[in-house]
């Protein structure tokens, strides 16, 4: 199954997001987005929407991938602030 990959430059470095279209009934959208950092798989996002054109669905899933990355990076940044400073 061939996918379409885009790269998002986050604070942690370049994230690779590969989107795979799934078989769906005509007029519906279904796809999976695999999100990876440094070659390590970090997340799988699924989007299924009725009566959504493919281009719109792809844009929605790409936005969800980026939103997930930004949420993870905010969480990691907040966590690092709470870590005690080594002596």
Backbone as CSV, one residue per row, in Angstrom:
resi,resn,N_x,N_y,N_z,CA_x,CA_y,CA_z,C_x,C_y,C_z
1,UNK,0.845,-1.166,0.000,0.000,0.000,0.000,0.896,1.236,0.000
2,UNK,0.814,2.036,-1.057,1.614,3.245,-1.174,0.950,4.392,-0.449
3,UNK,1.773,5.188,0.169,1.249,6.332,0.899,1.876,7.612,0.408
4,UNK,1.341,8.704,0.884,1.847,10.029,0.567,2.469,10.594,1.844
5,UNK,3.725,11.027,1.757,4.445,11.495,2.933,4.668,12.997,2.865
6,UNK,4.479,13.650,4.005,4.873,15.048,4.126,5.696,15.181,5.400
7,UNK,6.511,16.223,5.460,7.383,16.457,6.606,6.928,17.731,7.304
8,UNK,6.860,17.649,8.631,6.523,18.809,9.448,7.727,19.111,10.322
9,UNK,8.243,20.339,10.223,9.402,20.737,11.025,8.930,21.246,12.377
10,UNK,9.012,20.379,13.381,8.626,20.743,14.740,9.835,21.131,15.554
11,UNK,9.596,21.440,16.813,10.695,21.800,17.724,11.652,20.632,17.937
12,UNK,11.110,19.415,17.863,11.918,18.216,18.098,12.701,17.788,16.864
13,UNK,12.451,18.452,15.734,13.089,18.081,14.481,12.037,17.776,13.430
14,UNK,12.459,17.192,12.305,11.503,16.891,11.236,10.686,15.628,11.544
15,UNK,9.377,15.770,11.532,8.448,14.660,11.716,7.992,14.200,10.338
16,UNK,7.974,12.896,10.101,7.479,12.338,8.845,6.067,11.806,9.064
17,UNK,5.160,12.248,8.226,3.772,11.813,8.304,3.401,11.164,6.975
18,UNK,3.018,9.908,7.031,2.627,9.187,5.830,1.149,8.868,5.904
19,UNK,0.435,9.259,4.857,-1.010,9.063,4.812,-1.339,7.997,3.777
20,UNK,-2.129,7.025,4.214,-2.583,5.935,3.364,-4.095,6.014,3.208
21,UNK,-4.564,6.099,1.969,-6.004,6.062,1.726,-6.501,4.639,1.908
22,UNK,-7.665,4.498,2.516,-8.284,3.190,2.716,-9.441,3.029,1.733
23,UNK,-9.823,1.805,1.484,-10.960,1.550,0.614,-12.228,2.054,1.295
24,UNK,-13.009,2.826,0.554,-14.236,3.364,1.102,-15.296,3.410,0.005
25,UNK,-16.524,3.556,0.422,-17.600,3.697,-0.540,-17.475,5.058,-1.212
26,UNK,-17.938,5.142,-2.431,-17.847,6.388,-3.177,-18.490,7.540,-2.415
27,UNK,-17.799,8.664,-2.369,-18.310,9.837,-1.676,-17.902,9.922,-0.223
28,UNK,-17.293,8.883,0.312,-16.840,8.880,1.701,-15.322,8.918,1.732
29,UNK,-14.769,9.297,2.860,-13.319,9.389,3.008,-12.866,8.532,4.171
30,UNK,-11.780,7.795,3.959,-11.157,7.003,5.026,-9.664,6.928,4.748
31,UNK,-8.874,7.230,5.775,-7.420,7.185,5.628,-6.767,7.034,6.989
32,UNK,-5.497,6.602,6.945,-4.678,6.429,8.135,-3.448,7.311,7.979
33,UNK,-3.071,7.979,9.073,-1.849,8.770,9.080,-0.869,8.195,10.091
34,UNK,0.309,7.815,9.628,1.368,7.330,10.513,2.348,8.472,10.756
35,UNK,2.602,8.759,12.023,3.471,9.869,12.406,4.747,9.296,13.023
36,UNK,5.904,9.764,12.533,7.180,9.246,13.019,8.166,10.393,13.248
37,UNK,9.057,10.172,14.206,10.144,11.111,14.487,11.430,10.306,14.575
38,UNK,12.445,10.730,13.853,13.739,10.037,13.831,13.589,8.566,13.463
39,UNK,12.677,8.278,12.545,12.492,6.909,12.083,11.698,6.023,13.028
40,UNK,11.238,6.568,14.149,10.461,5.795,15.134,8.991,6.166,15.029
41,UNK,8.161,5.148,14.849,6.715,5.369,14.779,6.218,5.899,16.112
42,UNK,5.439,6.982,16.081,4.953,7.588,17.317,3.443,7.539,17.457
43,UNK,2.721,7.536,16.311,1.261,7.613,16.408,0.625,7.148,15.097
44,UNK,-0.570,6.591,15.219,-1.385,6.249,14.055,-2.727,6.940,14.254
45,UNK,-3.085,7.794,13.310,-4.355,8.515,13.356,-5.246,8.015,12.231
46,UNK,-6.521,7.841,12.518,-7.483,7.369,11.525,-8.565,8.423,11.368
47,UNK,-8.940,8.684,10.129,-10.030,9.618,9.860,-11.002,8.974,8.885
48,UNK,-12.249,8.867,9.283,-13.333,8.365,8.435,-14.434,9.411,8.458
49,UNK,-14.796,9.909,7.306,-15.816,10.950,7.219,-16.769,10.641,6.070
50,UNK,-18.072,10.663,6.331,-19.024,10.475,5.241,-19.136,11.737,4.391
51,UNK,-19.363,11.550,3.124,-19.624,12.633,2.176,-18.557,13.736,2.212
52,UNK,-17.306,13.322,2.247,-16.187,14.270,2.229,-15.304,13.934,1.032
53,UNK,-15.025,14.910,0.174,-14.125,14.666,-0.954,-12.720,14.287,-0.474
54,UNK,-12.001,13.557,-1.291,-10.662,13.074,-0.922,-9.741,14.231,-0.542
55,UNK,-9.697,15.284,-1.334,-8.789,16.398,-1.044,-9.103,17.039,0.311
56,UNK,-10.377,17.198,0.615,-10.772,17.766,1.903,-10.372,16.838,3.039
57,UNK,-10.608,15.537,2.856,-10.236,14.555,3.874,-8.742,14.534,4.115
58,UNK,-7.957,14.614,3.052,-6.495,14.645,3.199,-6.060,15.879,3.982
59,UNK,-6.653,17.019,3.667,-6.314,18.247,4.404,-6.667,18.110,5.883
60,UNK,-7.840,17.522,6.182,-8.250,17.323,7.577,-7.285,16.407,8.318
61,UNK,-6.888,15.301,7.685,-5.989,14.353,8.339,-4.595,14.952,8.521
62,UNK,-4.116,15.689,7.538,-2.821,16.368,7.682,-2.863,17.333,8.875
63,UNK,-3.954,18.079,8.995,-4.094,19.024,10.105,-4.106,18.290,11.443
64,UNK,-4.774,17.131,11.488,-4.795,16.342,12.723,-3.399,15.832,13.073
65,UNK,-2.639,15.422,12.065,-1.261,14.972,12.318,-0.442,16.108,12.921
66,UNK,-0.526,17.290,12.333,0.229,18.442,12.823,-0.247,18.832,14.225
67,UNK,-1.561,18.817,14.448,-2.089,19.134,15.777,-1.564,18.159,16.825
68,UNK,-1.501,16.867,16.473,-1.001,15.856,17.407,0.467,16.127,17.732
69,UNK,1.258,16.416,16.705,2.685,16.699,16.907,2.859,17.902,17.828
70,UNK,2.129,18.968,17.559,2.256,20.176,18.378,1.831,19.916,19.826
71,UNK,0.818,19.090,20.021,0.382,18.742,21.375,1.474,17.957,22.103
72,UNK,2.080,17.000,21.439,3.158,16.207,22.043,4.339,17.102,22.393
73,UNK,4.689,17.982,21.490,5.833,18.856,21.746,5.551,19.823,22.900
74,UNK,4.317,20.321,22.999,3.968,21.184,24.142,4.063,20.400,25.442
75,UNK,3.554,19.165,25.429,3.596,18.325,26.627,5.037,18.035,27.034
76,UNK,5.881,17.697,26.066,7.281,17.403,26.380,7.999,18.648,26.890
77,UNK,7.664,19.810,26.325,8.279,21.049,26.784,7.829,21.369,28.207
78,UNK,6.539,21.209,28.483,6.033,21.457,29.840,6.635,20.479,30.833
79,UNK,6.803,19.219,30.445,7.388,18.214,31.325,8.830,18.533,31.654
80,UNK,9.578,19.042,30.663,10.984,19.356,30.907,11.123,20.539,31.853
81,UNK,10.142,21.425,31.866,10.195,22.560,32.798,10.012,22.103,34.232
82,UNK,9.285,20.997,34.421,9.013,20.504,35.769,10.130,19.622,36.329
83,UNK,11.074,19.245,35.476,12.178,18.393,35.918,13.125,19.205,36.791
84,UNK,13.608,18.618,37.874,14.585,19.332,38.712,15.876,19.566,37.929
85,UNK,16.503,20.665,38.204,17.767,20.996,37.546,18.868,20.179,38.210
86,UNK,19.624,19.416,37.406,20.697,18.607,37.987,21.777,19.478,38.623
87,UNK,22.344,18.978,39.722,23.392,19.718,40.439,24.719,19.553,39.761
